[in-house]
Amino acid sequence: MALVHKLLTGTYSLGKCPKPSIALCPLLGSRFANYCSSSLPKTVAVPDKASSQRKTEGDLQGHHQREVGLDISSPEEKPEVSFDKAIKDEIKDHFRRLKDEIVNHWIGPEGRPLHEVLMEQARVVWQFRGKEDLDKWIVTSDKTIGGKSEVFLKMGKNNHSAVLYGTLSSDAPQDGESGRSGYCAMISRIPRGSFERKKYYDWSQFNTLYLRVRGDGRPWMVNIREDTNIMQRTNQMYSYFMFTRGGPYWQEVKIPFSKFFFSNQGRIRDAQYQLLLDKISSIGFTLADKVDGPFFLEIDFIGVFTDPAHTEEFAYENSPELNPRLFK
């Protein structure tokens, strides 16, 4: 009970308290988890003869080491951690974001007038102009199942693009279970609102996905996921192919949403369903062409637009035998 009392009053010392995890409070973000390391005050040593000698030795070792030495806390001093302040700051931030969402709802999406949003013919959803844009994405490969493929994501030249690169290896893991391997992927993070609520993209007024990319000639799979709140939809997605030309020139890729086919657990289903554009949660790119070796894909932006020449609603046929629900 004494330990709980010290944690609640915020007087427990850093040396005995591990860094809190986000799982301790799912409604709070990473600010609370990182508060211990970011909110600690730096101690300043009292100048005396011994400290003056240490400073002189640090000057001889270089400027960088002096900076490191200033961040070292004295073992006699035990800085205090205020968890109450961390929680209050996080809650204030969530309520501020909730207020912005309510205001933007009345004014219009993203603070723009509603009539402008309804009349727009194109929209840039993702672009890459800094590290904060890279943080909206995650990369993964078959290393999660014991494979040997590697994938990395970094900013391109002059911070005007993102470069996805790595090495593809189709060697199967030696675990006695997996017989196939060789994939790398880049997936956008699901947008979050206040109090970590899931948000979605509404592309119902557009009919085409628009990308500006530069690749090495490899074919990529473009994957779009819908709302994943329902357990049965976690392995479902809509996919289509993107063929890069290779070479030094950029290419503009336009893929109508009507072309995306439905798959479940990586298998194309006989019964096809139309993509619901008002509940888009994420988009991703997967390389799995079974060609071992290095690869790269450079992306300028990813957007959506309305193509007036494209009138097709759905590219795949259905029949009562394949999909009885559509013909009831």
Short mmCIF file of C-alpha atoms in Angstrom, two decimals:
data_model
loop_
_atom_site.label_atom_id
_atom_site.label_comp_id
_atom_site.label_asym_id
_atom_site.label_seq_id
_atom_site.Cartn_x
_atom_site.Cartn_y
_atom_site.Cartn_z
CA MET A 1 0.00 0.00 0.00
CA ALA A 2 2.90 2.33 0.70
CA LEU A 3 4.19 1.76 -2.85
CA VAL A 4 0.79 2.58 -4.35
CA HIS A 5 0.58 5.72 -2.21
CA LYS A 6 3.96 6.91 -3.44
CA LEU A 7 3.05 6.27 -7.08
CA LEU A 8 -0.21 8.21 -6.78
CA THR A 9 1.35 11.17 -5.01
CA GLY A 10 4.16 11.36 -7.55
CA THR A 11 7.00 11.21 -5.05
CA TYR A 12 8.47 7.85 -6.02
CA SER A 13 12.07 8.16 -7.15
CA LEU A 14 13.21 7.37 -10.70
CA GLY A 15 15.81 4.88 -9.60
CA LYS A 16 13.17 2.49 -8.23
CA CYS A 17 10.37 3.10 -10.73
CA PRO A 18 10.41 1.47 -14.19
CA LYS A 19 9.26 3.41 -17.21
CA PRO A 20 5.45 3.20 -17.48
CA SER A 21 3.93 1.48 -20.47
CA ILE A 22 1.16 2.69 -22.74
CA ALA A 23 -0.76 -0.45 -21.82
CA LEU A 24 -1.23 0.91 -18.29
CA CYS A 25 -3.72 3.44 -19.63
CA PRO A 26 -4.98 2.74 -23.18
CA LEU A 27 -6.78 6.08 -23.45
CA LEU A 28 -3.53 7.96 -22.91
CA GLY A 29 -0.95 8.27 -25.62
CA SER A 30 2.81 7.94 -25.77
CA ARG A 31 3.29 11.23 -23.89
CA PHE A 32 2.43 9.53 -20.59
CA ALA A 33 4.69 6.55 -21.32
CA ASN A 34 7.65 8.77 -22.15
CA TYR A 35 7.01 11.33 -19.44
CA CYS A 36 9.59 9.94 -17.02
CA SER A 37 12.48 10.45 -19.43
CA SER A 38 11.27 13.74 -20.93
CA SER A 39 10.13 15.64 -17.84
CA LEU A 40 13.07 15.04 -15.52
CA PRO A 41 15.01 18.18 -14.58
CA LYS A 42 18.72 18.24 -15.33
CA THR A 43 20.90 18.63 -12.29
CA VAL A 44 23.66 21.18 -12.07
CA ALA A 45 26.70 20.38 -9.94
CA VAL A 46 27.84 22.89 -7.32
CA PRO A 47 31.13 24.43 -8.45
CA ASP A 48 34.09 23.44 -6.27
CA LYS A 49 37.69 22.41 -6.72
CA ALA A 50 36.89 18.85 -7.76
CA SER A 51 34.20 19.89 -10.23
CA SER A 52 36.51 22.50 -11.75
CA GLN A 53 39.10 19.83 -12.34
CA ARG A 54 36.55 17.55 -13.96
CA LYS A 55 35.41 20.41 -16.22
CA THR A 56 38.97 21.06 -17.32
CA GLU A 57 39.42 17.39 -18.21
CA GLY A 58 36.12 17.45 -20.11
CA ASP A 59 37.26 20.45 -22.15
CA LEU A 60 40.28 18.48 -23.28
CA GLN A 61 38.12 15.57 -24.39
CA GLY A 62 35.88 17.64 -26.67
CA HIS A 63 32.58 19.48 -26.83
CA HIS A 64 30.46 16.37 -27.36
CA GLN A 65 31.68 14.68 -24.21
CA ARG A 66 31.06 17.84 -22.19
CA GLU A 67 27.41 17.77 -23.29
CA VAL A 68 27.10 14.13 -22.28
CA GLY A 69 28.66 14.86 -18.91
CA LEU A 70 26.16 17.61 -18.15
CA ASP A 71 23.26 15.15 -18.48
CA ILE A 72 24.66 12.75 -15.88
CA SER A 73 22.75 13.05 -12.62
CA SER A 74 24.51 12.97 -9.29
CA PRO A 75 23.97 9.65 -7.45
CA GLU A 76 23.07 11.59 -4.30
CA GLU A 77 20.19 13.40 -5.98
CA LYS A 78 16.93 11.60 -6.73
CA PRO A 79 14.67 13.58 -9.07
CA GLU A 80 10.97 13.23 -8.51
CA VAL A 81 8.42 12.11 -11.09
CA SER A 82 4.92 13.60 -11.18
CA PHE A 83 2.54 11.11 -12.74
CA ASP A 84 -0.41 13.38 -11.91
CA LYS A 85 0.99 16.12 -14.15
CA ALA A 86 1.63 13.64 -16.95
CA ILE A 87 -1.95 12.38 -16.82
CA LYS A 88 -3.39 15.90 -16.67
CA ASP A 89 -1.30 17.04 -19.66
CA GLU A 90 -2.38 14.03 -21.69
CA ILE A 91 -6.07 14.50 -20.85
CA LYS A 92 -5.85 18.21 -21.72
CA ASP A 93 -4.32 17.29 -25.10
CA HIS A 94 -7.13 14.80 -25.85
CA PHE A 95 -9.83 17.32 -24.94
CA ARG A 96 -8.11 19.92 -27.13
CA ARG A 97 -8.14 17.47 -30.05
CA LEU A 98 -11.79 16.66 -29.34
CA LYS A 99 -12.63 20.38 -29.42
CA ASP A 100 -10.84 20.76 -32.77
CA GLU A 101 -12.80 17.81 -34.18
CA ILE A 102 -16.14 19.32 -33.09
CA VAL A 103 -15.26 22.75 -34.49
CA ASN A 104 -14.06 21.27 -37.78
CA HIS A 105 -17.25 19.23 -38.01
CA TRP A 106 -19.34 22.41 -37.99
CA ILE A 107 -17.00 24.43 -40.19
CA GLY A 108 -16.13 21.59 -42.55
CA PRO A 109 -13.58 18.78 -42.89
CA GLU A 110 -10.08 19.91 -41.90
CA GLY A 111 -11.41 23.40 -41.16
CA ARG A 112 -12.39 24.10 -44.77
CA PRO A 113 -15.86 25.18 -45.88
CA LEU A 114 -18.07 22.21 -46.67
CA HIS A 115 -18.97 23.41 -50.18
CA GLU A 116 -15.27 23.50 -51.11
CA VAL A 117 -14.79 19.91 -49.95
CA LEU A 118 -17.81 18.71 -51.90
CA MET A 119 -16.65 20.42 -55.08
CA GLU A 120 -13.00 19.31 -55.02
CA GLN A 121 -11.92 16.93 -57.76
CA ALA A 122 -8.62 15.76 -56.23
CA ARG A 123 -7.11 15.38 -52.78
CA VAL A 124 -3.59 14.55 -51.58
CA VAL A 125 -3.95 12.11 -48.69
CA TRP A 126 -0.28 11.30 -47.99
CA GLN A 127 2.81 13.18 -48.98
CA PHE A 128 6.39 12.92 -47.77
CA ARG A 129 8.05 16.19 -46.79
CA GLY A 130 9.55 15.34 -43.38
CA LYS A 131 10.04 12.76 -40.66
CA GLU A 132 6.53 13.35 -39.31
CA ASP A 133 5.18 12.02 -42.61
CA LEU A 134 7.24 8.82 -42.25
CA ASP A 135 5.82 8.28 -38.78
CA LYS A 136 2.41 7.68 -40.37
CA TRP A 137 3.70 4.42 -41.89
CA ILE A 138 5.11 1.10 -40.72
CA VAL A 139 7.25 -1.40 -42.65
CA THR A 140 7.31 -5.15 -42.21
CA SER A 141 8.76 -8.22 -43.91
CA ASP A 142 8.91 -12.00 -43.62
CA LYS A 143 11.37 -11.58 -40.75
CA THR A 144 8.33 -11.72 -38.49
CA ILE A 145 7.97 -15.42 -39.43
CA GLY A 146 11.69 -16.19 -39.56
CA GLY A 147 12.47 -15.10 -43.13
CA LYS A 148 15.51 -13.21 -44.39
CA SER A 149 13.97 -10.26 -46.28
CA GLU A 150 14.83 -6.76 -45.11
CA VAL A 151 12.95 -3.50 -45.70
CA PHE A 152 13.65 0.11 -44.70
CA LEU A 153 11.94 3.48 -45.13
CA LYS A 154 13.71 6.83 -45.27
CA MET A 155 13.33 10.33 -46.68
CA GLY A 156 14.48 10.87 -50.25
CA LYS A 157 16.64 13.57 -51.72
CA ASN A 158 15.79 17.14 -50.61
CA ASN A 159 13.03 15.75 -48.35
CA HIS A 160 10.50 15.65 -51.18
CA SER A 161 9.82 11.89 -51.30
CA ALA A 162 10.00 8.65 -49.33
CA VAL A 163 12.25 5.77 -50.37
CA LEU A 164 11.21 2.21 -49.57
CA TYR A 165 14.18 -0.09 -50.12
CA GLY A 166 15.66 -3.37 -48.97
CA THR A 167 16.43 -6.93 -50.06
CA LEU A 168 13.92 -9.63 -50.92
CA SER A 169 14.74 -13.25 -50.07
CA SER A 170 12.46 -16.18 -50.84
CA ASP A 171 14.34 -18.63 -48.60
CA ALA A 172 11.80 -20.34 -46.39
CA PRO A 173 12.37 -20.31 -42.61
CA GLN A 174 13.97 -23.45 -41.22
CA ASP A 175 11.24 -23.99 -38.65
CA GLY A 176 9.60 -27.06 -40.14
CA GLU A 177 6.27 -25.25 -40.52
CA SER A 178 6.57 -22.44 -43.09
CA GLY A 179 7.09 -23.60 -46.64
CA ARG A 180 6.97 -20.21 -48.37
CA SER A 181 8.51 -16.82 -47.73
CA GLY A 182 9.66 -13.65 -49.45
CA TYR A 183 7.62 -10.48 -48.94
CA CYS A 184 8.13 -6.87 -47.84
CA ALA A 185 5.39 -4.36 -47.15
CA MET A 186 4.69 -0.74 -46.25
CA ILE A 187 1.39 0.00 -44.46
CA SER A 188 -0.18 3.27 -43.37
CA ARG A 189 -1.14 3.63 -39.73
CA ILE A 190 -4.83 3.87 -38.89
CA PRO A 191 -5.60 7.53 -38.08
CA ARG A 192 -6.52 8.25 -34.48
CA GLY A 193 -8.71 10.93 -32.99
CA SER A 194 -9.15 12.13 -29.43
CA PHE A 195 -8.99 9.43 -26.74
CA GLU A 196 -7.39 7.06 -29.30
CA ARG A 197 -10.58 6.62 -31.33
CA LYS A 198 -10.19 5.10 -34.76
CA LYS A 199 -10.84 7.45 -37.64
CA TYR A 200 -11.42 6.66 -41.30
CA TYR A 201 -10.97 8.22 -44.71
CA ASP A 202 -14.05 9.08 -46.73
CA TRP A 203 -13.29 8.78 -50.44
CA SER A 204 -16.88 8.26 -51.58
CA GLN A 205 -16.80 11.30 -53.88
CA PHE A 206 -13.75 10.02 -55.78
CA ASN A 207 -13.35 7.06 -58.11
CA THR A 208 -9.60 6.70 -58.70
CA LEU A 209 -6.43 6.23 -56.65
CA TYR A 210 -3.63 8.52 -57.81
CA LEU A 211 0.08 7.96 -57.09
CA ARG A 212 3.34 9.51 -58.24
CA VAL A 213 6.10 6.93 -57.88
CA ARG A 214 9.46 5.90 -59.24
CA GLY A 215 10.51 2.23 -59.06
CA ASP A 216 12.96 -0.32 -60.38
CA GLY A 217 10.61 -2.24 -62.68
CA ARG A 218 9.17 -4.59 -60.09
CA PRO A 219 5.40 -5.19 -59.74
CA TRP A 220 3.79 -4.15 -56.48
CA MET A 221 0.47 -5.01 -54.92
CA VAL A 222 -1.58 -2.04 -53.70
CA ASN A 223 -3.80 -3.04 -50.76
CA ILE A 224 -6.72 -1.09 -49.27
CA ARG A 225 -8.38 -2.05 -45.99
CA GLU A 226 -11.82 -1.11 -44.78
CA ASP A 227 -13.06 -0.71 -41.21
CA THR A 228 -11.32 -3.34 -39.06
CA ASN A 229 -13.48 -3.04 -35.94
CA ILE A 230 -15.20 -6.30 -36.79
CA MET A 231 -13.10 -9.36 -35.96
CA GLN A 232 -13.94 -11.16 -39.22
CA ARG A 233 -12.47 -8.32 -41.33
CA THR A 234 -8.95 -8.35 -39.91
CA ASN A 235 -7.62 -10.52 -42.77
CA GLN A 236 -9.73 -8.99 -45.54
CA MET A 237 -8.49 -6.44 -48.05
CA TYR A 238 -8.94 -5.13 -51.59
CA SER A 239 -5.96 -5.29 -53.92
CA TYR A 240 -4.73 -4.39 -57.38
CA PHE A 241 -1.40 -4.37 -59.22
CA MET A 242 0.98 -1.47 -59.75
CA PHE A 243 3.70 -1.97 -62.36
CA THR A 244 6.73 0.30 -62.11
CA ARG A 245 8.71 1.12 -65.25
CA GLY A 246 12.17 1.50 -63.78
CA GLY A 247 14.63 4.16 -64.81
CA PRO A 248 15.14 7.71 -63.58
CA TYR A 249 11.75 9.15 -64.55
CA TRP A 250 8.68 9.54 -62.38
CA GLN A 251 5.42 7.90 -63.38
CA GLU A 252 1.84 8.74 -62.47
CA VAL A 253 -0.22 5.69 -61.58
CA LYS A 254 -4.02 5.88 -61.72
CA ILE A 255 -6.00 2.88 -60.46
CA PRO A 256 -9.83 3.03 -60.49
CA PHE A 257 -11.38 1.79 -57.27
CA SER A 258 -13.70 -0.43 -59.31
CA LYS A 259 -10.67 -2.58 -60.28
CA PHE A 260 -9.75 -3.59 -56.72
CA PHE A 261 -10.59 -7.24 -56.07
CA PHE A 262 -11.55 -8.77 -52.73
CA SER A 263 -9.30 -11.25 -50.91
CA ASN A 264 -9.33 -12.96 -47.53
CA GLN A 265 -6.17 -14.27 -45.84
CA GLY A 266 -4.24 -13.66 -49.05
CA ARG A 267 -6.58 -15.67 -51.29
CA ILE A 268 -8.78 -14.13 -53.97
CA ARG A 269 -12.40 -15.07 -53.26
CA ASP A 270 -14.88 -16.30 -55.83
CA ALA A 271 -17.53 -13.95 -54.45
CA GLN A 272 -16.42 -10.37 -55.03
CA TYR A 273 -17.63 -7.31 -53.13
CA GLN A 274 -17.42 -3.66 -54.02
CA LEU A 275 -15.02 -1.51 -51.99
CA LEU A 276 -16.81 0.77 -49.51
CA LEU A 277 -15.05 4.09 -49.99
CA ASP A 278 -16.51 5.85 -46.94
CA LYS A 279 -14.77 3.52 -44.43
CA ILE A 280 -11.15 3.34 -45.58
CA SER A 281 -8.80 2.64 -42.68
CA SER A 282 -5.39 2.11 -44.35
CA ILE A 283 -3.48 1.53 -47.56
CA GLY A 284 -0.36 -0.54 -48.17
CA PHE A 285 2.18 -1.74 -50.73
CA THR A 286 3.47 -5.31 -50.88
CA LEU A 287 6.36 -6.80 -52.89
CA ALA A 288 6.28 -10.58 -53.31
CA ASP A 289 7.38 -11.31 -56.89
CA LYS A 290 9.77 -14.19 -55.89
CA VAL A 291 12.76 -12.38 -57.40
CA ASP A 292 15.54 -12.35 -54.84
CA GLY A 293 17.69 -9.26 -54.62
CA PRO A 294 17.59 -5.54 -53.83
CA PHE A 295 14.57 -3.35 -54.57
CA PHE A 296 13.43 0.22 -54.14
CA LEU A 297 10.27 2.26 -54.53
CA GLU A 298 10.25 6.05 -54.27
CA ILE A 299 6.91 7.74 -53.52
CA ASP A 300 6.16 11.43 -53.95
CA PHE A 301 2.51 11.48 -52.88
CA ILE A 302 -0.62 9.33 -52.66
CA GLY A 303 -3.98 10.85 -53.40
CA VAL A 304 -7.45 10.34 -54.84
CA PHE A 305 -9.28 12.12 -57.63
CA THR A 306 -12.42 11.97 -59.75
CA ASP A 307 -11.93 10.82 -63.33
CA PRO A 308 -14.99 11.89 -65.36
CA ALA A 309 -14.06 9.46 -68.15
CA HIS A 310 -14.28 6.46 -65.85
CA THR A 311 -17.90 5.35 -65.50
CA GLU A 312 -17.40 1.73 -64.44
CA GLU A 313 -18.84 0.94 -61.02
CA PHE A 314 -17.58 -2.62 -60.53
CA ALA A 315 -15.26 -4.62 -62.77
CA TYR A 316 -16.13 -8.15 -61.60
CA GLU A 317 -19.14 -10.31 -62.29
CA ASN A 318 -21.24 -12.01 -59.64
CA SER A 319 -23.85 -14.71 -59.87
CA PRO A 320 -26.43 -16.15 -57.45
CA GLU A 321 -24.25 -19.26 -57.09
CA LEU A 322 -21.16 -17.26 -56.09
CA ASN A 323 -22.78 -14.54 -54.00
CA PRO A 324 -26.40 -15.28 -53.06
CA ARG A 325 -26.63 -12.28 -50.73
CA LEU A 326 -26.42 -9.83 -53.64
CA PHE A 327 -29.42 -11.38 -55.39
CA LYS A 328 -31.92 -11.70 -52.58
#
